[in-house]
Amino acid sequence: MLNILSYEFMQNAILAGIMASIVCGLIGPFIVSKKMVFISGGLSHTAFGGLGIAYWLGINPLYGATVFVLLAAALLGFLKEDRTDKNDLFIGVLWATGVAIGIVFIHITPGYAPDLMTFLFGNILTVPRSDIFVSFILVMIVTLSVLIFFKGFVAIALDEEYAKARKLPVRALNIGLLLLTALSIVTLIQVVGIILVIALLTIPVAIASELSANFKQIMVISILLGILICLAGLFVSYFIEFPSGASIVLVGGALLGIVKGSKKLLEIRN
Amino acid sequence: MEKLIEIRNISFGYDNTPVLKNVDLDIFEEDYILVIGPNGGGKTTLLRLILGILEPWDGTITFRKDISERLGYVPQYSTFNKNFPITSLDMVLTGRISSGNFLRKYKKEDIEETEVILKKLNLYDKRNENINDLSGGQLQRVLIARALVSDPAVLFLDEPTASIDITSQTNLRDFLDELNKKMAIVVVTHDPTPFAQTYKHIACINKNIFFHDRGELDSHALEQVYGCPVELLGHGIPHTILKRH
Ligand SMILES: Nc1ncnc2c1ncn2[C@@H]1O[C@H](COP(=O)(O)OP(=O)(O)OP(=O)(O)O)[C@@H](O)[C@H]1O
Ligand SMILES: [Mg+2]
């Protein structure tokens, strides 16, 4: 059992899982409380566009994805409408356009795109060292920014109107939060893939919210749960050869079900 | 008494329809202004303009140098995000956040000051409760506490009596009287009765603003109030149509 830890791919997988869990725990609670789950889904899918272009250009797809997701986040931030219905529409357009761009570029690139499935569904067992390094930098940026801007992010997530009345730079903070969401998404794509990113941003937070009603605690618990879920999913995937992204998400879903279920049972019994 | 806020010729509308036109208003130290007017008259909008949440189309709002960030605000509707998990103490503490300190951690004095205010408002026992578990009246007091921890020079309250019972209304009135010794108070209300003994000026807002001194209101009291075309004092008093305005 322990000797599998000596494989480099296993070490990379564990590192990728831990880093993904850190950004999930730091950004996920903001995304959930600000109802930005759909936005995150949209941003994640625009990554596919960047990925397609990177394939076509013959560069590391991760870079293409990073640039695209950041651009999409910036666009959303600058165009942000006060009315959520307009925003909603715009996110939908961004989501589909991103995917369409990806499909077109992959189509015009000669040959078969071998890692395509990896990017859509994630494969934590094949994350290369170089990508781990990129993730590490992203995680550092996200962590430092959340530490520095924590009060400001809490203020806008809790009461944007009041934050404006307190003369905080609300618009800048919103854009900042979107850009950090983008960086988190890039980190997560390696682990669970474009389609399953929102699962990791929400499931640990959903479980943590069952266990605590304090925002900071929810952040810490989410990180720990994220690590637990990623590693459990990883071993499931390794030992019974299931797709890793899906294994991680299913472990998370099951854990959420168990926690919610046992809370309900306790309520009924009392 | 010194002037704290001077509002000159403010006009504003959402989209293209004007909501406020050529509004002037002065707020002095130790002032106590009641703002009344019909639904949709623009009362909340005026507060949001003064607080800098909205930008006026036209006109100017000038603050005495030191007070532009010392404005307390108790909103009409709970503008905060009910999804956000936070305790009463932490919620009130966010009132200490300002443009100058949002990058720093809370200081010891932030927490001390918050605890003092929580005790004053009888919320200390509730400090670790999630705000979603509070009663309407308790939540109201949390929002007042949040406005007070920033040491405001002017306190704006939008419909503070809407969701509380008579005893709490009386308590609130007494509390505001007490606060008024240290700060100017602006109360938006549909029911001026609880404040009738204590206010100093009254402003009627219905797109335009009509400003009255206390004495003026005493002489043709109801007439003036009813000048705002809506049932304001209500409660069985016959409706008198106003000559002036
Ligand atoms: N966010 C908004 N977007 C568009 N129109 C708005 C918005 N907020 C208010 N309005 C409109 O502006 C006008 C004034 O609204 P406001 O909330 O200032 O009135 P009010 O005097 O506070 O009313 P009430 O007594 O009901 O609280 C209304 O006609 C309202 O429909
Ligand atoms: Mg109003």
Coordinates of C-alpha atoms and ligand atoms in Angstrom, one line a residue:
Chain A
M1 CA 0.0 0.0 0.0
L2 CA 2.7 2.5 1.1
N3 CA 5.0 1.7 -1.8
I4 CA 2.6 3.2 -4.3
L5 CA 3.4 6.5 -2.7
S6 CA 6.9 6.2 -4.2
Y7 CA 5.6 6.5 -7.7
E8 CA 6.1 10.0 -9.0
F9 CA 2.6 10.0 -10.6
M10 CA 1.1 9.2 -7.3
Q11 CA 3.0 11.9 -5.6
N12 CA 1.9 14.4 -8.3
A13 CA -1.7 13.2 -7.9
I14 CA -1.6 13.7 -4.1
L15 CA -0.1 17.2 -4.5
A16 CA -2.6 18.1 -7.2
G17 CA -5.4 16.9 -4.9
I18 CA -4.2 18.9 -1.9
M19 CA -3.7 22.1 -4.0
A20 CA -7.2 21.7 -5.5
S21 CA -8.6 21.3 -2.0
I22 CA -6.9 24.4 -0.8
V23 CA -8.4 26.6 -3.5
C24 CA -11.8 24.9 -3.1
G25 CA -11.8 25.7 0.6
L26 CA -10.7 29.3 0.1
I27 CA -12.9 30.3 -2.9
G28 CA -15.7 27.7 -2.7
P29 CA -17.5 29.3 0.3
F30 CA -17.5 32.7 -1.5
I31 CA -18.9 31.1 -4.7
V32 CA -21.6 29.3 -2.8
S33 CA -22.7 32.2 -0.6
K34 CA -22.6 34.6 -3.5
K35 CA -24.5 32.2 -5.7
M36 CA -21.7 32.1 -8.3
V37 CA -21.9 28.4 -9.1
F38 CA -23.4 29.0 -12.5
I39 CA -20.7 31.6 -13.2
S40 CA -18.0 29.1 -12.2
G41 CA -19.5 26.5 -14.5
G42 CA -19.5 29.0 -17.3
L43 CA -15.9 30.0 -16.6
S44 CA -14.8 26.5 -16.5
H45 CA -16.3 25.6 -19.8
T46 CA -14.7 28.6 -21.5
A47 CA -11.4 26.9 -20.7
F48 CA -12.3 24.5 -23.5
G49 CA -11.9 27.3 -26.0
G50 CA -8.4 28.1 -24.7
L51 CA -7.5 24.5 -24.7
G52 CA -8.6 24.1 -28.3
I53 CA -6.5 27.1 -29.5
A54 CA -3.5 25.8 -27.5
Y55 CA -3.8 22.5 -29.2
W56 CA -3.9 24.1 -32.6
L57 CA -0.9 26.3 -31.7
G58 CA 0.9 23.3 -30.3
I59 CA 1.5 24.8 -26.8
N60 CA 0.6 23.5 -23.3
P61 CA -3.2 23.3 -23.2
L62 CA -3.1 24.4 -19.5
Y63 CA -1.7 27.8 -20.6
G64 CA -4.5 28.2 -23.2
A65 CA -7.1 27.3 -20.6
T66 CA -5.6 29.8 -18.1
V67 CA -5.6 32.7 -20.5
F68 CA -9.2 32.0 -21.6
V69 CA -10.7 31.6 -18.2
L70 CA -9.0 34.7 -17.0
L71 CA -10.2 36.7 -20.0
A72 CA -13.7 35.4 -19.5
A73 CA -13.6 36.3 -15.8
A74 CA -12.4 39.8 -16.6
L75 CA -15.1 40.2 -19.3
L76 CA -17.8 39.2 -16.8
G77 CA -16.4 41.5 -14.2
F78 CA -16.3 44.5 -16.4
L79 CA -19.7 43.9 -18.0
K80 CA -21.3 42.9 -14.8
E81 CA -24.9 44.1 -14.8
D82 CA -26.7 44.9 -11.7
R83 CA -29.6 42.8 -12.8
T84 CA -28.8 39.1 -12.3
D85 CA -31.1 37.9 -15.2
K86 CA -29.0 39.8 -17.7
N87 CA -25.9 38.3 -16.2
D88 CA -27.3 34.9 -16.3
L89 CA -28.0 35.2 -20.0
F90 CA -24.5 36.4 -20.6
I91 CA -22.9 33.6 -18.7
G92 CA -24.9 31.1 -20.8
V93 CA -23.6 32.7 -24.0
L94 CA -20.0 32.7 -22.7
W95 CA -20.3 29.0 -21.6
A96 CA -21.5 27.8 -25.0
T97 CA -19.2 30.0 -27.1
G98 CA -16.2 28.8 -25.2
V99 CA -17.0 25.2 -25.8
A100 CA -17.8 25.9 -29.5
I101 CA -14.4 27.6 -30.0
G102 CA -12.7 24.6 -28.5
I103 CA -14.6 22.2 -30.7
V104 CA -13.7 24.2 -33.9
F105 CA -10.0 24.4 -33.1
I106 CA -9.7 20.8 -32.2
H107 CA -11.5 19.9 -35.4
I108 CA -9.1 21.9 -37.6
T109 CA -6.0 20.6 -35.7
P110 CA -4.6 17.6 -37.7
G111 CA -4.6 14.3 -35.9
Y112 CA -6.4 13.0 -32.8
A113 CA -6.4 15.1 -29.7
P114 CA -5.3 12.5 -27.1
D115 CA -5.7 14.4 -23.8
L116 CA -9.1 15.8 -24.7
M117 CA -10.9 13.4 -22.4
T118 CA -8.5 14.2 -19.7
F119 CA -9.4 17.9 -19.8
L120 CA -13.1 17.2 -20.0
F121 CA -13.2 14.6 -17.2
G122 CA -9.9 15.1 -15.5
N123 CA -7.2 12.6 -14.7
I124 CA -5.4 13.2 -11.5
L125 CA -3.1 10.2 -12.1
T126 CA -1.5 11.8 -15.2
V127 CA -0.8 15.3 -14.0
P128 CA 2.8 16.1 -15.0
R129 CA 5.3 17.8 -12.6
S130 CA 5.4 20.9 -14.8
D131 CA 1.6 21.4 -14.3
I132 CA 2.0 20.8 -10.6
F133 CA 4.4 23.7 -10.6
V134 CA 1.9 25.9 -12.4
S135 CA -0.8 24.9 -10.0
F136 CA 1.5 25.7 -7.1
I137 CA 1.9 29.2 -8.3
L138 CA -1.8 29.6 -8.8
V139 CA -2.5 28.3 -5.4
M140 CA 0.0 30.7 -3.8
I141 CA -1.7 33.7 -5.7
V142 CA -5.1 32.6 -4.6
T143 CA -4.1 32.0 -0.9
L144 CA -2.3 35.3 -0.5
S145 CA -5.0 37.3 -2.2
V146 CA -7.7 35.7 0.0
L147 CA -5.7 36.4 3.1
I148 CA -5.0 40.0 2.1
F149 CA -8.5 40.8 0.8
F150 CA -10.5 38.6 3.2
K151 CA -12.3 41.5 4.9
G152 CA -13.2 43.1 1.6
F153 CA -14.4 39.8 0.1
V154 CA -16.5 39.1 3.2
A155 CA -18.0 42.6 3.0
I156 CA -19.1 42.2 -0.6
A157 CA -20.3 38.7 -0.2
L158 CA -22.3 39.6 2.9
D159 CA -23.8 42.9 1.9
E160 CA -22.7 44.6 -1.3
E161 CA -24.9 47.7 -0.8
Y162 CA -23.5 48.2 2.7
A163 CA -20.0 47.8 1.4
K164 CA -20.7 50.6 -1.1
A165 CA -22.0 52.8 1.7
R166 CA -18.7 52.1 3.5
K167 CA -16.9 53.3 0.4
L168 CA -15.1 50.0 -0.3
P169 CA -13.9 49.4 -3.9
V170 CA -16.8 47.0 -4.5
R171 CA -16.4 46.7 -8.2
A172 CA -12.7 46.0 -8.0
L173 CA -13.2 43.5 -5.2
N174 CA -15.9 41.7 -7.4
I175 CA -13.5 41.6 -10.3
G176 CA -10.8 40.4 -8.1
L177 CA -12.9 37.6 -6.7
L178 CA -13.9 36.6 -10.3
L179 CA -10.2 36.4 -11.3
L180 CA -9.3 34.3 -8.3
T181 CA -12.2 32.0 -9.2
A182 CA -10.7 31.7 -12.6
L183 CA -7.3 30.7 -11.2
S184 CA -8.9 28.2 -8.9
I185 CA -10.8 26.7 -11.8
V186 CA -7.6 26.2 -13.7
T187 CA -6.2 24.3 -10.8
L188 CA -9.2 22.2 -10.5
I189 CA -9.5 21.3 -14.1
Q190 CA -6.4 19.2 -13.8
V191 CA -7.9 17.1 -11.0
V192 CA -11.6 16.7 -12.0
G193 CA -11.8 18.2 -15.5
I194 CA -13.8 21.0 -17.0
I195 CA -17.2 19.4 -16.5
L196 CA -16.8 18.4 -12.9
V197 CA -15.1 21.5 -11.6
I198 CA -18.2 22.9 -10.0
A199 CA -18.6 19.7 -8.0
L200 CA -15.3 20.4 -6.1
L201 CA -16.2 24.0 -5.6
T202 CA -19.5 23.1 -4.0
I203 CA -19.5 19.6 -2.4
P204 CA -16.9 20.3 0.3
V205 CA -18.6 23.6 1.1
A206 CA -22.0 22.0 1.2
I207 CA -20.7 19.4 3.7
A208 CA -18.9 22.0 5.8
S209 CA -22.0 24.1 5.9
E210 CA -23.8 21.2 7.6
L211 CA -21.1 21.0 10.2
S212 CA -20.5 24.7 11.0
A213 CA -22.3 28.1 10.6
N214 CA -19.1 30.1 10.8
F215 CA -17.6 31.3 7.6
K216 CA -13.9 30.9 8.5
Q217 CA -14.6 27.4 10.0
I218 CA -16.4 26.5 6.8
M219 CA -13.3 27.5 4.8
V220 CA -11.0 25.3 7.0
I221 CA -13.4 22.3 7.1
S222 CA -13.8 22.6 3.3
I223 CA -10.1 22.3 2.8
L224 CA -9.8 19.3 5.0
L225 CA -12.8 17.6 3.5
G226 CA -11.5 18.4 0.0
I227 CA -8.3 16.6 0.8
L228 CA -10.1 13.7 2.2
I229 CA -12.4 13.4 -0.8
C230 CA -9.6 13.9 -3.4
L231 CA -7.4 11.3 -1.7
A232 CA -10.2 8.8 -1.2
G233 CA -11.3 9.3 -4.8
L234 CA -7.8 8.9 -6.0
F235 CA -7.3 5.6 -4.2
V236 CA -10.6 4.3 -5.4
S237 CA -9.6 5.3 -8.9
Y238 CA -6.2 3.6 -8.6
F239 CA -7.3 0.4 -7.1
I240 CA -10.5 -0.4 -9.0
E241 CA -9.4 1.6 -12.1
F242 CA -12.3 4.0 -12.3
P243 CA -11.9 7.4 -14.0
S244 CA -10.4 9.5 -11.3
G245 CA -12.4 12.7 -11.7
A246 CA -15.7 10.9 -11.5
S247 CA -14.4 8.8 -8.5
I248 CA -13.6 11.9 -6.6
V249 CA -16.9 13.6 -7.3
L250 CA -18.8 10.4 -6.4
V251 CA -16.9 10.0 -3.2
G252 CA -17.8 13.6 -2.4
G253 CA -21.4 13.2 -3.3
A254 CA -21.6 10.1 -1.2
L255 CA -20.1 11.8 1.8
L256 CA -22.5 14.7 1.5
G257 CA -25.4 12.2 1.4
I258 CA -24.1 10.5 4.5
V259 CA -23.6 13.7 6.5
K260 CA -27.0 15.1 5.4
G261 CA -28.7 11.8 6.0
S262 CA -27.3 11.3 9.5
K263 CA -28.2 14.9 10.5
K264 CA -31.7 14.2 9.4
L265 CA -31.8 10.9 11.3
L266 CA -30.5 12.7 14.4
E267 CA -33.2 15.3 14.0
I268 CA -35.9 12.7 13.7
R269 CA -34.7 10.8 16.7
N270 CA -34.6 13.9 18.9
Chain B
M1 CA -24.7 74.4 15.0
E2 CA -22.4 73.3 12.2
K3 CA -23.6 72.0 8.9
L4 CA -22.5 68.4 8.3
I5 CA -24.1 67.6 4.9
E6 CA -25.2 70.0 2.2
I7 CA -27.3 68.6 -0.6
R8 CA -27.9 70.9 -3.5
N9 CA -30.1 70.5 -6.5
I10 CA -29.9 66.7 -6.6
S11 CA -31.7 64.9 -9.4
F12 CA -31.7 61.2 -10.0
G13 CA -33.6 58.4 -11.6
Y14 CA -33.1 54.7 -12.3
D15 CA -32.9 54.0 -16.0
N16 CA -34.5 57.0 -17.6
T17 CA -37.4 58.0 -15.3
P18 CA -36.6 60.7 -12.8
V19 CA -37.3 59.7 -9.2
L20 CA -35.9 62.8 -7.5
K21 CA -35.9 66.3 -8.9
N22 CA -34.0 69.3 -7.6
V23 CA -33.7 68.2 -4.0
D24 CA -32.0 70.4 -1.5
L25 CA -31.4 69.4 2.1
D26 CA -29.1 70.4 4.9
I27 CA -28.2 68.2 7.8
F28 CA -26.8 69.9 10.8
E29 CA -25.0 68.6 13.9
E30 CA -27.6 67.2 16.4
D31 CA -30.3 67.5 13.8
Y32 CA -33.2 65.1 14.0
I33 CA -35.0 64.9 10.6
L34 CA -38.1 62.8 9.9
V35 CA -38.4 61.9 6.2
I36 CA -41.9 61.0 5.1
G37 CA -43.6 60.5 1.8
P38 CA -45.7 58.1 -0.3
N39 CA -44.4 54.7 -1.4
G40 CA -42.1 55.1 -4.3
G41 CA -41.6 58.8 -3.4
G42 CA -37.9 58.4 -3.4
K43 CA -37.0 58.3 0.3
T44 CA -34.8 55.3 0.1
T45 CA -33.3 56.6 -3.1
L46 CA -32.3 59.8 -1.4
L47 CA -30.6 58.0 1.4
R48 CA -28.7 55.8 -1.0
L49 CA -27.5 58.9 -2.9
I50 CA -26.3 60.5 0.4
L51 CA -24.5 57.3 1.3
G52 CA -22.8 57.1 -2.0
I53 CA -24.4 53.9 -3.1
L54 CA -25.8 55.7 -6.1
E55 CA -24.4 58.6 -8.1
P56 CA -26.7 61.6 -8.7
W57 CA -27.4 62.6 -12.3
D58 CA -27.0 66.2 -11.3
G59 CA -26.3 68.3 -8.3
T60 CA -23.8 68.1 -5.4
I61 CA -23.6 66.5 -2.0
T62 CA -20.9 68.0 0.2
F63 CA -19.8 66.7 3.5
R64 CA -17.9 68.4 6.3
K65 CA -14.4 67.3 5.9
D66 CA -14.1 64.6 8.5
I67 CA -17.5 62.9 8.2
S68 CA -17.9 61.5 4.7
E69 CA -17.0 58.1 6.0
R70 CA -18.8 58.5 9.3
L71 CA -22.3 57.7 8.1
G72 CA -24.4 55.0 9.7
Y73 CA -27.0 53.3 7.7
V74 CA -29.8 51.0 8.7
P75 CA -31.4 49.9 5.5
Q76 CA -35.1 49.4 4.9
Y77 CA -35.0 45.9 3.6
S78 CA -32.3 43.5 4.7
T79 CA -29.9 44.1 1.9
F80 CA -27.5 41.5 3.2
N81 CA -27.1 38.0 1.8
K82 CA -29.1 35.5 3.8
N83 CA -26.9 32.7 2.4
F84 CA -23.8 34.1 4.1
P85 CA -23.1 32.2 7.3
I86 CA -22.2 34.7 10.0
T87 CA -22.8 35.4 13.7
S88 CA -24.3 38.6 15.1
L89 CA -20.9 39.6 16.4
D90 CA -19.1 39.2 13.1
M91 CA -22.0 40.9 11.3
V92 CA -21.8 43.9 13.6
L93 CA -18.0 43.9 13.3
T94 CA -18.3 44.4 9.5
G95 CA -19.6 47.9 10.4
R96 CA -16.0 48.7 11.4
I97 CA -14.7 48.0 7.9
S98 CA -13.9 51.1 5.9
S99 CA -12.0 52.0 2.8
G100 CA -9.1 52.8 4.9
N101 CA -8.8 49.6 6.9
F102 CA -10.2 46.8 4.8
L103 CA -6.8 45.4 4.0
R104 CA -5.9 45.1 7.7
K105 CA -7.0 42.6 10.3
Y106 CA -9.5 43.7 12.9
K107 CA -7.9 45.4 15.8
K108 CA -8.6 44.7 19.4
E109 CA -10.4 48.0 19.7
D110 CA -12.7 47.0 16.8
I111 CA -13.9 44.0 18.8
E112 CA -14.1 45.9 22.1
E113 CA -16.1 48.6 20.6
T114 CA -18.4 46.1 18.9
E115 CA -19.0 44.3 22.3
V116 CA -19.9 47.6 24.0
I117 CA -22.5 48.3 21.3
L118 CA -23.9 44.8 21.5
K119 CA -24.3 45.1 25.2
K120 CA -26.0 48.5 24.8
L121 CA -28.5 47.0 22.4
N122 CA -29.1 43.9 24.5
L123 CA -27.5 41.6 22.0
Y124 CA -24.5 40.4 23.8
D125 CA -26.1 37.1 24.7
K126 CA -26.9 36.6 21.0
R127 CA -23.4 37.4 19.8
N128 CA -22.5 33.9 18.7
E129 CA -25.8 33.1 17.0
N130 CA -26.2 33.0 13.3
I131 CA -28.1 36.0 12.1
N132 CA -30.6 33.8 10.3
D133 CA -31.6 32.4 13.7
L134 CA -32.6 35.9 15.2
S135 CA -36.1 37.3 15.4
G136 CA -37.0 40.2 13.3
G137 CA -36.6 42.7 16.1
Q138 CA -33.2 41.2 17.1
L139 CA -32.0 41.4 13.5
Q140 CA -33.2 45.0 13.4
R141 CA -31.0 45.7 16.4
V142 CA -28.1 43.9 14.8
L143 CA -28.4 46.2 11.8
I144 CA -28.6 49.3 14.1
A145 CA -25.5 48.0 16.0
R146 CA -23.7 47.6 12.7
A147 CA -24.4 51.2 11.8
L148 CA -23.3 52.4 15.3
V149 CA -19.9 50.7 15.5
S150 CA -18.5 53.0 12.8
D151 CA -19.0 56.0 15.3
P152 CA -21.3 57.8 12.9
A153 CA -21.8 61.5 12.8
V154 CA -25.1 61.0 11.0
L155 CA -27.3 58.0 11.5
F156 CA -29.7 57.2 8.7
L157 CA -32.6 54.8 9.5
D158 CA -34.9 53.6 6.7
E159 CA -38.3 52.5 8.2
P160 CA -36.8 51.3 11.5
T161 CA -40.2 50.7 13.0
A162 CA -41.7 48.7 10.3
S163 CA -41.1 45.2 11.8
I164 CA -41.2 45.8 15.5
D165 CA -43.9 46.0 18.2
I166 CA -45.0 49.0 20.1
T167 CA -42.8 48.4 23.1
S168 CA -39.8 48.0 20.9
Q169 CA -40.8 51.2 19.0
T170 CA -40.8 53.1 22.3
N171 CA -37.5 51.7 23.2
L172 CA -36.1 52.6 19.8
R173 CA -37.4 56.1 20.1
D174 CA -35.8 56.6 23.5
F175 CA -32.6 55.1 22.2
L176 CA -32.5 57.4 19.3
D177 CA -33.2 60.4 21.6
E178 CA -30.2 59.3 23.6
L179 CA -28.0 58.9 20.5
N180 CA -29.2 62.3 19.2
K181 CA -27.1 64.0 21.9
K182 CA -24.0 62.7 20.0
M183 CA -25.1 62.5 16.4
A184 CA -27.5 63.8 13.8
I185 CA -30.4 61.4 13.0
V186 CA -32.4 61.0 9.9
V187 CA -35.4 58.6 10.1
V188 CA -37.5 57.6 7.1
T189 CA -40.9 56.5 8.3
H190 CA -44.5 56.0 7.3
D191 CA -45.6 56.5 10.8
P192 CA -44.2 59.7 12.4
T193 CA -46.3 59.3 15.6
P194 CA -43.6 57.5 17.7
F195 CA -41.1 60.3 16.9
A196 CA -43.6 63.2 17.2
Q197 CA -42.2 64.5 20.4
T198 CA -38.5 64.5 19.5
Y199 CA -37.9 65.3 15.8
K200 CA -36.5 68.7 14.9
H201 CA -37.3 68.9 11.2
I202 CA -39.6 67.0 8.8
A203 CA -39.0 66.5 5.1
C204 CA -41.7 65.3 2.8
I205 CA -40.5 63.6 -0.3
N206 CA -42.4 62.9 -3.4
K207 CA -40.0 63.4 -6.3
N208 CA -39.5 66.9 -4.9
I209 CA -38.7 67.7 -1.3
F210 CA -40.6 69.9 1.1
F211 CA -38.8 70.8 4.3
H212 CA -40.4 72.0 7.5
D213 CA -39.2 73.2 10.9
R214 CA -40.7 71.6 14.0
G215 CA -42.6 74.8 14.9
E216 CA -44.0 75.0 11.5
L217 CA -45.4 71.5 11.7
D218 CA -46.8 72.2 15.1
S219 CA -48.9 75.1 13.9
H220 CA -50.4 73.5 10.9
A221 CA -49.2 70.1 11.8
L222 CA -51.5 67.7 10.0
E223 CA -52.1 69.9 7.0
Q224 CA -48.4 70.0 6.3
V225 CA -47.9 66.3 6.8
Y226 CA -50.8 65.5 4.6
G227 CA -49.2 67.6 1.9
C228 CA -47.5 64.5 1.0
P229 CA -50.3 62.9 -1.0
V230 CA -50.7 59.7 0.9
E231 CA -52.3 58.5 4.0
L232 CA -49.5 59.2 6.5
L233 CA -50.8 59.7 10.0
G234 CA -53.9 57.9 9.2
H235 CA -55.6 56.3 12.2
G236 CA -59.0 58.0 11.9
I237 CA -57.9 61.6 11.4
P238 CA -59.9 63.1 8.6
H239 CA -57.9 63.9 5.5
T240 CA -57.3 67.6 5.0
I241 CA -56.1 68.9 1.7
L242 CA -53.2 71.2 1.8
K243 CA -53.3 74.7 0.3
R244 CA -49.6 75.3 0.0
H245 CA -46.8 73.2 -1.6
Ligands
LIG1 N1 -33.1 49.5 -8.0 C1 -34.1 50.1 -8.7 N2 -34.3 50.0 -10.0 C2 -35.2 50.7 -10.7 N3 -36.1 51.5 -10.1 C3 -36.1 51.6 -8.8 C4 -35.1 50.9 -8.0 N4 -35.3 51.2 -6.7 C5 -36.4 52.0 -6.7 N5 -36.9 52.3 -7.9 C6 -38.0 53.1 -8.2 O1 -37.7 54.4 -7.8 C7 -38.8 55.0 -7.2 C8 -38.5 55.5 -5.7 O2 -38.2 54.3 -5.0 P1 -37.7 54.4 -3.4 O3 -37.4 53.1 -3.0 O4 -36.7 55.5 -3.3 O5 -39.1 54.9 -2.8 P2 -39.5 55.0 -1.2 O6 -39.9 56.4 -1.0 O7 -38.3 54.6 -0.4 O8 -40.7 54.1 -1.1 P3 -41.2 53.1 0.1 O9 -42.0 54.0 1.0 O10 -42.0 52.1 -0.6 O11 -40.0 52.6 0.7 C9 -39.9 54.0 -7.2 O12 -40.8 54.3 -8.3 C10 -39.2 52.7 -7.5 O13 -40.0 51.9 -8.3
MG2 MG -38.1 53.0 0.9

